[in-house]
Amino acid sequence: MAGKLSFEEGASIYKPPLFCGLNFKYWEARMKIFVESIDQGIWDSIENGSFIRKLKKNGSFIAKPWSQWTNEECKMTKLDSTAQNIIASALDTDEFFRISEWKSAKEMWDTLKATHGNINESKEVRSRSQARRKRRQNRKNLNLCFMAKKEDGSSSVSSSNSSNFENYSQLLQAFQETHEEAN
């Protein structure tokens, strides 16, 4: 497995996947699938923003009073409210407070994307790269080291790079670390 995922509840068709600030791209894909399975209009509201109801009065546009909304405008508002609820329900406390001030699902989504879209990916990639480099270095050091028998029958560690391994315990520790990382 590529590491522990941050989705404790597992997959559910009734609850959105929980986002705890890690592995945004995976969560984003799961959210899109989850939301679209409920209603494509909800995902459209997240991606493109909600319909802004305005009324032209005295040559300028003002917010249209709720009592004058058409059935279509009510439906569009309901889709955005549902989208906001799904997003808010999919976040842990820290992430929720990051987006709780926004008035539309698109603003919430865009904030999460701007905050986590590339940052977590970079951290995860950097972490995996560092672990790979460490494993390669350990393997290289193990390849350089070998056990040699002295004439009196005792063991000693020989190495073409003896500063890395001064004694047998260091060689054993490097072997164990390499073995643990490989599993």
Short mmCIF file of N, CA and C in Angstrom, two decimals:
data_model
loop_
_atom_site.label_atom_id
_atom_site.label_comp_id
_atom_site.label_asym_id
_atom_site.label_seq_id
_atom_site.Cartn_x
_atom_site.Cartn_y
_atom_site.Cartn_z
N MET A 1 0.85 -1.17 0.00
CA MET A 1 0.00 0.00 0.00
C MET A 1 0.89 1.23 0.00
N ALA A 2 0.45 2.29 -0.65
CA ALA A 2 1.25 3.50 -0.83
C ALA A 2 1.23 4.39 0.40
N GLY A 3 0.71 3.94 1.49
CA GLY A 3 0.66 4.74 2.70
C GLY A 3 -0.78 4.80 3.20
N LYS A 4 -0.94 5.19 4.45
CA LYS A 4 -2.27 5.24 5.03
C LYS A 4 -3.05 6.39 4.42
N LEU A 5 -4.23 6.10 3.95
CA LEU A 5 -5.08 7.14 3.40
C LEU A 5 -5.85 7.79 4.53
N SER A 6 -6.33 8.99 4.28
CA SER A 6 -6.97 9.76 5.33
C SER A 6 -8.49 9.61 5.33
N PHE A 7 -8.99 8.49 4.86
CA PHE A 7 -10.42 8.28 4.78
C PHE A 7 -10.79 7.15 5.73
N GLU A 8 -11.11 7.52 6.97
CA GLU A 8 -11.31 6.53 8.02
C GLU A 8 -12.58 5.72 7.82
N GLU A 9 -13.65 6.33 7.29
CA GLU A 9 -14.91 5.63 7.23
C GLU A 9 -15.01 4.66 6.06
N GLY A 10 -14.07 4.71 5.14
CA GLY A 10 -14.14 3.83 3.99
C GLY A 10 -15.11 4.36 2.95
N ALA A 11 -15.35 3.59 1.95
CA ALA A 11 -16.25 4.01 0.88
C ALA A 11 -17.69 3.83 1.32
N SER A 12 -18.52 4.81 0.99
CA SER A 12 -19.93 4.74 1.31
C SER A 12 -20.71 5.47 0.23
N ILE A 13 -21.86 4.93 -0.12
CA ILE A 13 -22.70 5.64 -1.09
C ILE A 13 -23.62 6.63 -0.39
N TYR A 14 -23.58 6.67 0.94
CA TYR A 14 -24.46 7.55 1.70
C TYR A 14 -23.73 8.73 2.34
N LYS A 15 -22.44 8.61 2.54
CA LYS A 15 -21.66 9.68 3.17
C LYS A 15 -20.53 10.10 2.23
N PRO A 16 -20.25 11.41 2.16
CA PRO A 16 -19.12 11.84 1.33
C PRO A 16 -17.81 11.40 1.96
N PRO A 17 -16.77 11.21 1.15
CA PRO A 17 -15.46 10.84 1.71
C PRO A 17 -14.92 11.96 2.59
N LEU A 18 -14.34 11.61 3.72
CA LEU A 18 -13.82 12.58 4.67
C LEU A 18 -12.45 13.09 4.22
N PHE A 19 -12.28 14.41 4.26
CA PHE A 19 -10.99 15.01 3.91
C PHE A 19 -10.38 15.61 5.17
N CYS A 20 -9.16 15.14 5.48
CA CYS A 20 -8.44 15.59 6.68
C CYS A 20 -7.19 16.41 6.31
N GLY A 21 -7.13 16.89 5.11
CA GLY A 21 -5.99 17.70 4.71
C GLY A 21 -4.90 16.94 3.99
N LEU A 22 -5.08 15.64 3.75
CA LEU A 22 -4.07 14.83 3.07
C LEU A 22 -4.64 14.21 1.80
N ASN A 23 -3.79 14.03 0.81
CA ASN A 23 -4.13 13.33 -0.41
C ASN A 23 -5.34 13.96 -1.12
N PHE A 24 -5.23 15.26 -1.40
CA PHE A 24 -6.33 16.03 -1.97
C PHE A 24 -6.80 15.47 -3.31
N LYS A 25 -5.89 15.11 -4.19
CA LYS A 25 -6.29 14.65 -5.53
C LYS A 25 -7.17 13.40 -5.45
N TYR A 26 -6.84 12.49 -4.56
CA TYR A 26 -7.65 11.29 -4.37
C TYR A 26 -9.03 11.66 -3.85
N TRP A 27 -9.06 12.53 -2.84
CA TRP A 27 -10.33 12.96 -2.26
C TRP A 27 -11.17 13.71 -3.30
N GLU A 28 -10.52 14.56 -4.08
CA GLU A 28 -11.22 15.34 -5.10
C GLU A 28 -11.93 14.41 -6.10
N ALA A 29 -11.23 13.39 -6.56
CA ALA A 29 -11.82 12.44 -7.51
C ALA A 29 -13.00 11.70 -6.88
N ARG A 30 -12.83 11.28 -5.63
CA ARG A 30 -13.92 10.58 -4.93
C ARG A 30 -15.12 11.49 -4.72
N MET A 31 -14.86 12.76 -4.39
CA MET A 31 -15.96 13.71 -4.19
C MET A 31 -16.73 13.93 -5.48
N LYS A 32 -16.03 14.06 -6.58
CA LYS A 32 -16.70 14.28 -7.87
C LYS A 32 -17.63 13.10 -8.17
N ILE A 33 -17.14 11.90 -7.98
CA ILE A 33 -17.96 10.71 -8.22
C ILE A 33 -19.16 10.70 -7.27
N PHE A 34 -18.92 10.97 -6.00
CA PHE A 34 -19.98 10.96 -5.00
C PHE A 34 -21.06 11.99 -5.34
N VAL A 35 -20.65 13.23 -5.63
CA VAL A 35 -21.60 14.30 -5.90
C VAL A 35 -22.38 14.04 -7.18
N GLU A 36 -21.68 13.63 -8.24
CA GLU A 36 -22.38 13.35 -9.50
C GLU A 36 -23.36 12.20 -9.37
N SER A 37 -23.10 11.27 -8.47
CA SER A 37 -24.04 10.16 -8.28
C SER A 37 -25.35 10.64 -7.66
N ILE A 38 -25.31 11.78 -6.99
CA ILE A 38 -26.52 12.35 -6.40
C ILE A 38 -27.27 13.17 -7.45
N ASP A 39 -26.53 14.11 -8.10
CA ASP A 39 -27.15 14.97 -9.11
C ASP A 39 -26.05 15.73 -9.85
N GLN A 40 -26.03 15.63 -11.14
CA GLN A 40 -25.03 16.32 -11.96
C GLN A 40 -25.12 17.83 -11.74
N GLY A 41 -26.30 18.34 -11.47
CA GLY A 41 -26.48 19.77 -11.22
C GLY A 41 -25.74 20.26 -9.99
N ILE A 42 -25.59 19.38 -8.99
CA ILE A 42 -24.84 19.75 -7.78
C ILE A 42 -23.37 19.94 -8.15
N TRP A 43 -22.81 19.00 -8.93
CA TRP A 43 -21.41 19.15 -9.34
C TRP A 43 -21.22 20.39 -10.20
N ASP A 44 -22.20 20.69 -11.07
CA ASP A 44 -22.13 21.89 -11.89
C ASP A 44 -22.09 23.15 -11.02
N SER A 45 -22.84 23.15 -9.94
CA SER A 45 -22.83 24.27 -9.01
C SER A 45 -21.47 24.43 -8.34
N ILE A 46 -20.81 23.31 -8.02
CA ILE A 46 -19.48 23.35 -7.40
C ILE A 46 -18.45 23.87 -8.40
N GLU A 47 -18.50 23.36 -9.62
CA GLU A 47 -17.51 23.72 -10.62
C GLU A 47 -17.71 25.12 -11.21
N ASN A 48 -18.95 25.48 -11.47
CA ASN A 48 -19.22 26.71 -12.21
C ASN A 48 -19.84 27.83 -11.38
N GLY A 49 -20.20 27.54 -10.16
CA GLY A 49 -20.79 28.57 -9.31
C GLY A 49 -22.30 28.55 -9.36
N SER A 50 -22.88 29.18 -8.38
CA SER A 50 -24.34 29.21 -8.30
C SER A 50 -24.90 30.32 -9.18
N PHE A 51 -26.13 30.18 -9.48
CA PHE A 51 -26.84 31.17 -10.27
C PHE A 51 -27.12 32.37 -9.38
N ILE A 52 -26.70 33.53 -9.80
CA ILE A 52 -26.92 34.74 -9.00
C ILE A 52 -28.22 35.40 -9.47
N ARG A 53 -29.18 35.48 -8.57
CA ARG A 53 -30.47 36.06 -8.89
C ARG A 53 -30.41 37.57 -8.72
N LYS A 54 -30.60 38.29 -9.83
CA LYS A 54 -30.56 39.74 -9.78
C LYS A 54 -31.77 40.30 -10.51
N LEU A 55 -32.11 41.49 -10.14
CA LEU A 55 -33.25 42.18 -10.70
C LEU A 55 -32.79 43.55 -11.16
N LYS A 56 -33.21 43.94 -12.35
CA LYS A 56 -32.82 45.26 -12.86
C LYS A 56 -33.82 46.28 -12.33
N LYS A 57 -33.28 47.28 -11.62
CA LYS A 57 -34.13 48.31 -11.04
C LYS A 57 -33.43 49.66 -11.19
N ASN A 58 -34.10 50.60 -11.82
CA ASN A 58 -33.54 51.93 -12.04
C ASN A 58 -32.18 51.89 -12.74
N GLY A 59 -32.03 51.02 -13.71
CA GLY A 59 -30.81 50.94 -14.50
C GLY A 59 -29.67 50.18 -13.86
N SER A 60 -29.83 49.67 -12.65
CA SER A 60 -28.78 48.88 -12.00
C SER A 60 -29.37 47.55 -11.52
N PHE A 61 -28.47 46.61 -11.25
CA PHE A 61 -28.91 45.29 -10.80
C PHE A 61 -28.83 45.21 -9.28
N ILE A 62 -29.89 44.65 -8.70
CA ILE A 62 -29.93 44.43 -7.25
C ILE A 62 -30.30 42.97 -7.00
N ALA A 63 -30.08 42.52 -5.78
CA ALA A 63 -30.44 41.14 -5.43
C ALA A 63 -31.96 41.01 -5.54
N LYS A 64 -32.37 39.95 -6.19
CA LYS A 64 -33.79 39.70 -6.39
C LYS A 64 -34.41 39.17 -5.10
N PRO A 65 -35.51 39.74 -4.64
CA PRO A 65 -36.15 39.23 -3.41
C PRO A 65 -36.58 37.78 -3.57
N TRP A 66 -36.47 37.02 -2.51
CA TRP A 66 -36.79 35.60 -2.53
C TRP A 66 -38.21 35.35 -3.01
N SER A 67 -39.13 36.19 -2.65
CA SER A 67 -40.53 36.01 -3.03
C SER A 67 -40.75 36.11 -4.54
N GLN A 68 -39.78 36.67 -5.26
CA GLN A 68 -39.91 36.83 -6.71
C GLN A 68 -39.11 35.77 -7.51
N TRP A 69 -38.48 34.85 -6.81
CA TRP A 69 -37.71 33.82 -7.51
C TRP A 69 -38.64 32.92 -8.30
N THR A 70 -38.16 32.48 -9.46
CA THR A 70 -38.90 31.51 -10.26
C THR A 70 -38.60 30.11 -9.70
N ASN A 71 -39.35 29.13 -10.17
CA ASN A 71 -39.08 27.75 -9.76
C ASN A 71 -37.67 27.32 -10.14
N GLU A 72 -37.21 27.72 -11.32
CA GLU A 72 -35.85 27.38 -11.78
C GLU A 72 -34.80 28.02 -10.87
N GLU A 73 -35.01 29.25 -10.46
CA GLU A 73 -34.06 29.93 -9.56
C GLU A 73 -34.04 29.25 -8.18
N CYS A 74 -35.19 28.82 -7.72
CA CYS A 74 -35.25 28.07 -6.45
C CYS A 74 -34.48 26.76 -6.57
N LYS A 75 -34.63 26.07 -7.71
CA LYS A 75 -33.94 24.80 -7.92
C LYS A 75 -32.42 25.02 -7.93
N MET A 76 -31.96 26.07 -8.63
CA MET A 76 -30.52 26.35 -8.70
C MET A 76 -29.96 26.67 -7.30
N THR A 77 -30.71 27.41 -6.52
CA THR A 77 -30.28 27.73 -5.16
C THR A 77 -30.22 26.48 -4.30
N LYS A 78 -31.21 25.59 -4.48
CA LYS A 78 -31.22 24.33 -3.73
C LYS A 78 -30.01 23.47 -4.08
N LEU A 79 -29.63 23.43 -5.37
CA LEU A 79 -28.45 22.66 -5.78
C LEU A 79 -27.19 23.20 -5.11
N ASP A 80 -27.05 24.52 -5.06
CA ASP A 80 -25.86 25.10 -4.43
C ASP A 80 -25.86 24.84 -2.93
N SER A 81 -27.02 24.95 -2.29
CA SER A 81 -27.09 24.67 -0.85
C SER A 81 -26.74 23.21 -0.56
N THR A 82 -27.22 22.31 -1.40
CA THR A 82 -26.90 20.89 -1.24
C THR A 82 -25.40 20.67 -1.42
N ALA A 83 -24.81 21.33 -2.42
CA ALA A 83 -23.37 21.21 -2.66
C ALA A 83 -22.58 21.72 -1.45
N GLN A 84 -22.99 22.85 -0.89
CA GLN A 84 -22.31 23.38 0.30
C GLN A 84 -22.40 22.39 1.46
N ASN A 85 -23.56 21.79 1.64
CA ASN A 85 -23.74 20.81 2.71
C ASN A 85 -22.86 19.58 2.52
N ILE A 86 -22.77 19.09 1.28
CA ILE A 86 -21.94 17.92 1.01
C ILE A 86 -20.47 18.24 1.28
N ILE A 87 -20.01 19.38 0.80
CA ILE A 87 -18.60 19.76 1.03
C ILE A 87 -18.33 19.91 2.52
N ALA A 88 -19.17 20.65 3.23
CA ALA A 88 -18.97 20.85 4.66
C ALA A 88 -19.00 19.53 5.43
N SER A 89 -19.85 18.61 5.00
CA SER A 89 -19.96 17.30 5.67
C SER A 89 -18.76 16.40 5.40
N ALA A 90 -17.99 16.74 4.37
CA ALA A 90 -16.85 15.90 3.98
C ALA A 90 -15.53 16.37 4.59
N LEU A 91 -15.58 17.38 5.46
CA LEU A 91 -14.35 17.97 5.98
C LEU A 91 -14.20 17.76 7.47
N ASP A 92 -12.93 17.59 7.91
CA ASP A 92 -12.69 17.58 9.35
C ASP A 92 -12.80 19.02 9.86
N THR A 93 -12.66 19.22 11.15
CA THR A 93 -12.88 20.53 11.76
C THR A 93 -11.97 21.61 11.19
N ASP A 94 -10.68 21.33 11.08
CA ASP A 94 -9.74 22.33 10.56
C ASP A 94 -10.09 22.76 9.15
N GLU A 95 -10.39 21.80 8.30
CA GLU A 95 -10.73 22.12 6.92
C GLU A 95 -12.07 22.84 6.83
N PHE A 96 -13.01 22.46 7.69
CA PHE A 96 -14.32 23.12 7.69
C PHE A 96 -14.17 24.61 7.99
N PHE A 97 -13.39 24.94 9.01
CA PHE A 97 -13.25 26.35 9.37
C PHE A 97 -12.49 27.14 8.31
N ARG A 98 -11.73 26.48 7.48
CA ARG A 98 -11.04 27.15 6.38
C ARG A 98 -12.04 27.67 5.34
N ILE A 99 -13.16 26.99 5.16
CA ILE A 99 -14.10 27.33 4.10
C ILE A 99 -15.46 27.82 4.61
N SER A 100 -15.67 27.85 5.91
CA SER A 100 -17.00 28.11 6.46
C SER A 100 -17.53 29.52 6.19
N GLU A 101 -16.68 30.47 5.88
CA GLU A 101 -17.12 31.84 5.63
C GLU A 101 -17.73 32.02 4.25
N TRP A 102 -17.44 31.13 3.33
CA TRP A 102 -17.86 31.32 1.95
C TRP A 102 -19.35 31.08 1.78
N LYS A 103 -19.96 31.79 0.83
CA LYS A 103 -21.40 31.75 0.62
C LYS A 103 -21.83 30.86 -0.55
N SER A 104 -20.86 30.28 -1.27
CA SER A 104 -21.23 29.39 -2.37
C SER A 104 -20.34 28.16 -2.36
N ALA A 105 -20.84 27.09 -2.94
CA ALA A 105 -20.07 25.85 -3.03
C ALA A 105 -18.81 26.06 -3.86
N LYS A 106 -18.89 26.86 -4.91
CA LYS A 106 -17.72 27.11 -5.75
C LYS A 106 -16.62 27.81 -4.96
N GLU A 107 -16.98 28.80 -4.16
CA GLU A 107 -15.97 29.48 -3.33
C GLU A 107 -15.32 28.49 -2.36
N MET A 108 -16.11 27.62 -1.77
CA MET A 108 -15.57 26.61 -0.85
C MET A 108 -14.60 25.69 -1.59
N TRP A 109 -15.03 25.17 -2.73
CA TRP A 109 -14.23 24.24 -3.51
C TRP A 109 -12.94 24.89 -3.99
N ASP A 110 -13.06 26.11 -4.51
CA ASP A 110 -11.87 26.82 -5.00
C ASP A 110 -10.86 27.08 -3.89
N THR A 111 -11.34 27.35 -2.67
CA THR A 111 -10.45 27.55 -1.53
C THR A 111 -9.70 26.26 -1.20
N LEU A 112 -10.42 25.14 -1.20
CA LEU A 112 -9.76 23.86 -0.93
C LEU A 112 -8.74 23.52 -2.01
N LYS A 113 -9.09 23.77 -3.26
CA LYS A 113 -8.15 23.49 -4.35
C LYS A 113 -6.92 24.38 -4.26
N ALA A 114 -7.12 25.65 -3.96
CA ALA A 114 -5.98 26.57 -3.85
C ALA A 114 -5.09 26.20 -2.67
N THR A 115 -5.70 25.74 -1.60
CA THR A 115 -4.95 25.40 -0.39
C THR A 115 -4.23 24.07 -0.52
N HIS A 116 -4.88 23.07 -1.10
CA HIS A 116 -4.35 21.70 -1.08
C HIS A 116 -4.00 21.11 -2.44
N GLY A 117 -4.44 21.73 -3.50
CA GLY A 117 -4.28 21.16 -4.83
C GLY A 117 -2.88 20.70 -5.17
N ASN A 118 -1.88 21.50 -4.89
CA ASN A 118 -0.51 21.13 -5.25
C ASN A 118 0.38 20.93 -4.03
N ILE A 119 0.06 21.56 -2.93
CA ILE A 119 0.92 21.50 -1.74
C ILE A 119 1.06 20.09 -1.22
N ASN A 120 -0.05 19.40 -0.98
CA ASN A 120 0.03 18.05 -0.42
C ASN A 120 0.67 17.08 -1.39
N GLU A 121 0.36 17.25 -2.68
CA GLU A 121 0.99 16.40 -3.67
C GLU A 121 2.49 16.53 -3.61
N SER A 122 2.97 17.76 -3.52
CA SER A 122 4.41 18.00 -3.46
C SER A 122 5.02 17.39 -2.21
N LYS A 123 4.34 17.54 -1.06
CA LYS A 123 4.86 16.96 0.18
C LYS A 123 4.93 15.44 0.08
N GLU A 124 3.88 14.83 -0.46
CA GLU A 124 3.85 13.37 -0.58
C GLU A 124 4.92 12.88 -1.54
N VAL A 125 5.06 13.56 -2.67
CA VAL A 125 6.07 13.17 -3.65
C VAL A 125 7.46 13.34 -3.05
N ARG A 126 7.69 14.45 -2.35
CA ARG A 126 8.99 14.71 -1.72
C ARG A 126 9.28 13.64 -0.67
N SER A 127 8.29 13.28 0.12
CA SER A 127 8.48 12.27 1.16
C SER A 127 8.82 10.91 0.55
N ARG A 128 8.09 10.53 -0.51
CA ARG A 128 8.38 9.25 -1.18
C ARG A 128 9.76 9.27 -1.81
N SER A 129 10.15 10.41 -2.39
CA SER A 129 11.48 10.51 -3.01
C SER A 129 12.58 10.38 -1.98
N GLN A 130 12.39 11.02 -0.82
CA GLN A 130 13.39 10.92 0.25
C GLN A 130 13.51 9.48 0.73
N ALA A 131 12.39 8.80 0.89
CA ALA A 131 12.42 7.40 1.33
C ALA A 131 13.12 6.52 0.30
N ARG A 132 12.85 6.76 -0.99
CA ARG A 132 13.52 6.00 -2.05
C ARG A 132 15.02 6.25 -2.04
N ARG A 133 15.43 7.52 -1.87
CA ARG A 133 16.86 7.84 -1.82
C ARG A 133 17.54 7.15 -0.65
N LYS A 134 16.87 7.13 0.50
CA LYS A 134 17.44 6.48 1.68
C LYS A 134 17.59 4.97 1.44
N ARG A 135 16.57 4.33 0.84
CA ARG A 135 16.65 2.90 0.54
C ARG A 135 17.79 2.62 -0.44
N ARG A 136 17.92 3.45 -1.48
CA ARG A 136 19.00 3.25 -2.45
C ARG A 136 20.36 3.39 -1.78
N GLN A 137 20.51 4.39 -0.90
CA GLN A 137 21.78 4.58 -0.21
C GLN A 137 22.08 3.39 0.70
N ASN A 138 21.08 2.90 1.41
CA ASN A 138 21.29 1.73 2.27
C ASN A 138 21.68 0.51 1.45
N ARG A 139 21.03 0.30 0.31
CA ARG A 139 21.39 -0.83 -0.55
C ARG A 139 22.81 -0.67 -1.08
N LYS A 140 23.16 0.55 -1.45
CA LYS A 140 24.51 0.82 -1.96
C LYS A 140 25.54 0.52 -0.88
N ASN A 141 25.26 0.97 0.34
CA ASN A 141 26.19 0.72 1.45
C ASN A 141 26.29 -0.77 1.75
N LEU A 142 25.15 -1.48 1.67
CA LEU A 142 25.19 -2.92 1.92
C LEU A 142 26.00 -3.64 0.85
N ASN A 143 25.88 -3.18 -0.39
CA ASN A 143 26.65 -3.79 -1.47
C ASN A 143 28.15 -3.54 -1.31
N LEU A 144 28.50 -2.41 -0.69
CA LEU A 144 29.91 -2.08 -0.50
C LEU A 144 30.52 -2.87 0.66
N CYS A 145 29.65 -3.27 1.59
CA CYS A 145 30.14 -3.97 2.78
C CYS A 145 30.04 -5.48 2.60
N PHE A 146 30.96 -6.19 3.21
CA PHE A 146 30.86 -7.64 3.22
C PHE A 146 31.61 -8.16 4.44
N MET A 147 31.20 -9.37 4.83
CA MET A 147 31.83 -10.00 5.97
C MET A 147 33.10 -10.71 5.51
N ALA A 148 34.14 -10.57 6.30
CA ALA A 148 35.39 -11.25 5.98
C ALA A 148 35.85 -12.02 7.21
N LYS A 149 36.37 -13.18 7.00
CA LYS A 149 36.90 -13.98 8.10
C LYS A 149 38.36 -13.63 8.29
N LYS A 150 38.70 -13.38 9.54
CA LYS A 150 40.10 -13.18 9.86
C LYS A 150 40.75 -14.55 9.97
N GLU A 151 42.04 -14.57 9.97
CA GLU A 151 42.75 -15.85 10.05
C GLU A 151 42.45 -16.60 11.33
N ASP A 152 42.16 -15.85 12.42
CA ASP A 152 41.88 -16.54 13.69
C ASP A 152 40.43 -17.02 13.78
N GLY A 153 39.60 -16.80 12.72
CA GLY A 153 38.23 -17.30 12.70
C GLY A 153 37.20 -16.29 13.14
N SER A 154 37.61 -15.12 13.68
CA SER A 154 36.62 -14.13 14.10
C SER A 154 36.12 -13.34 12.88
N SER A 155 34.95 -12.73 13.04
CA SER A 155 34.36 -11.96 11.95
C SER A 155 34.71 -10.49 12.11
N SER A 156 34.83 -9.83 11.02
CA SER A 156 35.00 -8.38 11.03
C SER A 156 34.27 -7.83 9.82
N VAL A 157 33.99 -6.56 9.85
CA VAL A 157 33.31 -5.91 8.75
C VAL A 157 34.37 -5.26 7.88
N SER A 158 34.31 -5.58 6.61
CA SER A 158 35.20 -4.93 5.66
C SER A 158 34.34 -4.10 4.74
N SER A 159 34.87 -3.01 4.29
CA SER A 159 34.09 -2.15 3.44
C SER A 159 35.00 -1.33 2.56
N SER A 160 34.52 -1.06 1.34
CA SER A 160 35.26 -0.14 0.51
C SER A 160 34.98 1.29 0.96
N ASN A 161 34.00 1.45 1.85
CA ASN A 161 33.70 2.75 2.42
C ASN A 161 33.57 2.56 3.93
N SER A 162 34.65 2.31 4.60
CA SER A 162 34.62 1.91 6.01
C SER A 162 34.14 3.01 6.93
N SER A 163 34.13 4.27 6.51
CA SER A 163 33.63 5.32 7.39
C SER A 163 32.12 5.17 7.61
N ASN A 164 31.39 4.54 6.67
CA ASN A 164 29.95 4.35 6.83
C ASN A 164 29.64 3.25 7.84
N PHE A 165 30.46 2.21 7.91
CA PHE A 165 30.19 1.09 8.79
C PHE A 165 31.47 0.73 9.55
N GLU A 166 31.55 1.17 10.80
CA GLU A 166 32.75 0.93 11.57
C GLU A 166 32.72 -0.42 12.26
N ASN A 167 31.55 -1.00 12.41
CA ASN A 167 31.48 -2.30 13.06
C ASN A 167 30.27 -3.09 12.58
N TYR A 168 30.19 -4.29 13.03
CA TYR A 168 29.14 -5.21 12.61
C TYR A 168 27.75 -4.71 12.96
N SER A 169 27.58 -4.09 14.12
CA SER A 169 26.25 -3.63 14.55
C SER A 169 25.71 -2.58 13.59
N GLN A 170 26.57 -1.73 13.04
CA GLN A 170 26.11 -0.74 12.07
C GLN A 170 25.66 -1.42 10.78
N LEU A 171 26.37 -2.42 10.36
CA LEU A 171 25.99 -3.17 9.16
C LEU A 171 24.64 -3.86 9.38
N LEU A 172 24.50 -4.49 10.55
CA LEU A 172 23.25 -5.17 10.87
C LEU A 172 22.09 -4.17 10.92
N GLN A 173 22.30 -3.01 11.52
CA GLN A 173 21.26 -1.98 11.60
C GLN A 173 20.87 -1.51 10.19
N ALA A 174 21.83 -1.29 9.32
CA ALA A 174 21.54 -0.86 7.95
C ALA A 174 20.74 -1.93 7.21
N PHE A 175 21.10 -3.18 7.43
CA PHE A 175 20.37 -4.29 6.79
C PHE A 175 18.93 -4.32 7.28
N GLN A 176 18.72 -4.17 8.59
CA GLN A 176 17.38 -4.20 9.15
C GLN A 176 16.54 -3.02 8.63
N GLU A 177 17.12 -1.83 8.55
CA GLU A 177 16.40 -0.68 8.03
C GLU A 177 15.99 -0.90 6.57
N THR A 178 16.89 -1.43 5.78
CA THR A 178 16.59 -1.69 4.38
C THR A 178 15.50 -2.73 4.25
N HIS A 179 15.59 -3.77 5.09
CA HIS A 179 14.58 -4.83 5.06
C HIS A 179 13.23 -4.30 5.47
N GLU A 180 13.15 -3.45 6.52
CA GLU A 180 11.89 -2.88 6.98
C GLU A 180 11.28 -1.98 5.94
N GLU A 181 12.09 -1.15 5.26
CA GLU A 181 11.57 -0.23 4.25
C GLU A 181 11.07 -0.97 3.03
N ALA A 182 11.67 -2.12 2.74
CA ALA A 182 11.25 -2.90 1.57
C ALA A 182 9.88 -3.53 1.81
N ASN A 183 9.52 -3.77 3.07
CA ASN A 183 8.23 -4.38 3.40
C ASN A 183 7.15 -3.39 3.57
#
